[in-house]
Amino acid sequence: MKTQIRHDALTPAAPKLELKSLYLETLQLVERLHRRLLDVVKDEFDRAGRTDINAVQALLLFNIGDSVLTAGELRTRGFYLGSNVSYNLKKLVDLGFIDHQRSRVDRRAVRVQLTKAGAEVATMVAELYDRHIGSIDKVGGLDEQEFQKMNKSLQLLDRFWNDQILYRL
């Protein structure tokens, strides 16, 4: 007796259409929000007449803050938004926003920290964020509860994606 194999039994169940639609919308929003944040930061620096630094570099300086980090630490801590951290760090060193030193322990690693000029840029970003915090509830309709829910959801999505990579799911 010949056994027939049903093709639908070999393929995973089709995802629920609503969940798929919501997931794809979230992916688009995450990408759009990242681009929009860069636009907001760029606009802030344009208004201040600062053309010596771009938005990605300004956010990188803000995320370094008072820390002394390596490029690898910037990437693993999620402090870097962009594709080429080494290029931007080199550029920021050349522009005088970052000091760098070779690690005494691992000569391959370069540790970076902000110069006074870099700290000024980081302060500009911090002040921009402070202004946003002052009006985001009234103007944007986002209060602490909304941010708590959103952050929890984004953390779960981050963990899910991380597991996809780590466990090759």
mmCIF file of N, CA and C in Angstrom, residues 6 25 44 49-50 67 71 132:
data_model
loop_
_atom_site.group_PDB
_atom_site.id
_atom_site.type_symbol
_atom_site.label_atom_id
_atom_site.label_comp_id
_atom_site.label_asym_id
_atom_site.label_seq_id
_atom_site.Cartn_x
_atom_site.Cartn_y
_atom_site.Cartn_z
ATOM 1 N N ARG A 6 1.080 14.348 2.495
ATOM 2 C CA ARG A 6 0.378 15.608 2.268
ATOM 3 C C ARG A 6 1.397 16.740 2.337
ATOM 4 N N GLU A 25 4.198 45.642 10.189
ATOM 5 C CA GLU A 25 4.007 47.063 10.511
ATOM 6 C C GLU A 25 5.013 47.501 11.577
ATOM 7 N N GLU A 44 18.205 69.561 14.841
ATOM 8 C CA GLU A 44 18.701 70.290 16.014
ATOM 9 C C GLU A 44 20.073 70.899 15.744
ATOM 10 N N GLY A 49 23.485 75.674 13.731
ATOM 11 C CA GLY A 49 24.556 76.011 12.798
ATOM 12 C C GLY A 49 25.745 75.062 12.872
ATOM 13 N N ARG A 50 25.517 73.866 13.382
ATOM 14 C CA ARG A 50 26.594 72.874 13.519
ATOM 15 C C ARG A 50 26.576 71.958 12.299
ATOM 16 N N SER A 67 31.749 57.473 29.682
ATOM 17 C CA SER A 67 32.414 56.165 29.677
ATOM 18 C C SER A 67 33.704 56.176 28.871
ATOM 19 N N ALA A 71 35.410 50.036 20.585
ATOM 20 C CA ALA A 71 34.411 49.957 19.512
ATOM 21 C C ALA A 71 33.537 48.724 19.704
ATOM 22 N N HIS A 132 12.224 67.186 24.790
ATOM 23 C CA HIS A 132 11.205 66.217 24.369
ATOM 24 C C HIS A 132 10.442 65.686 25.583
#
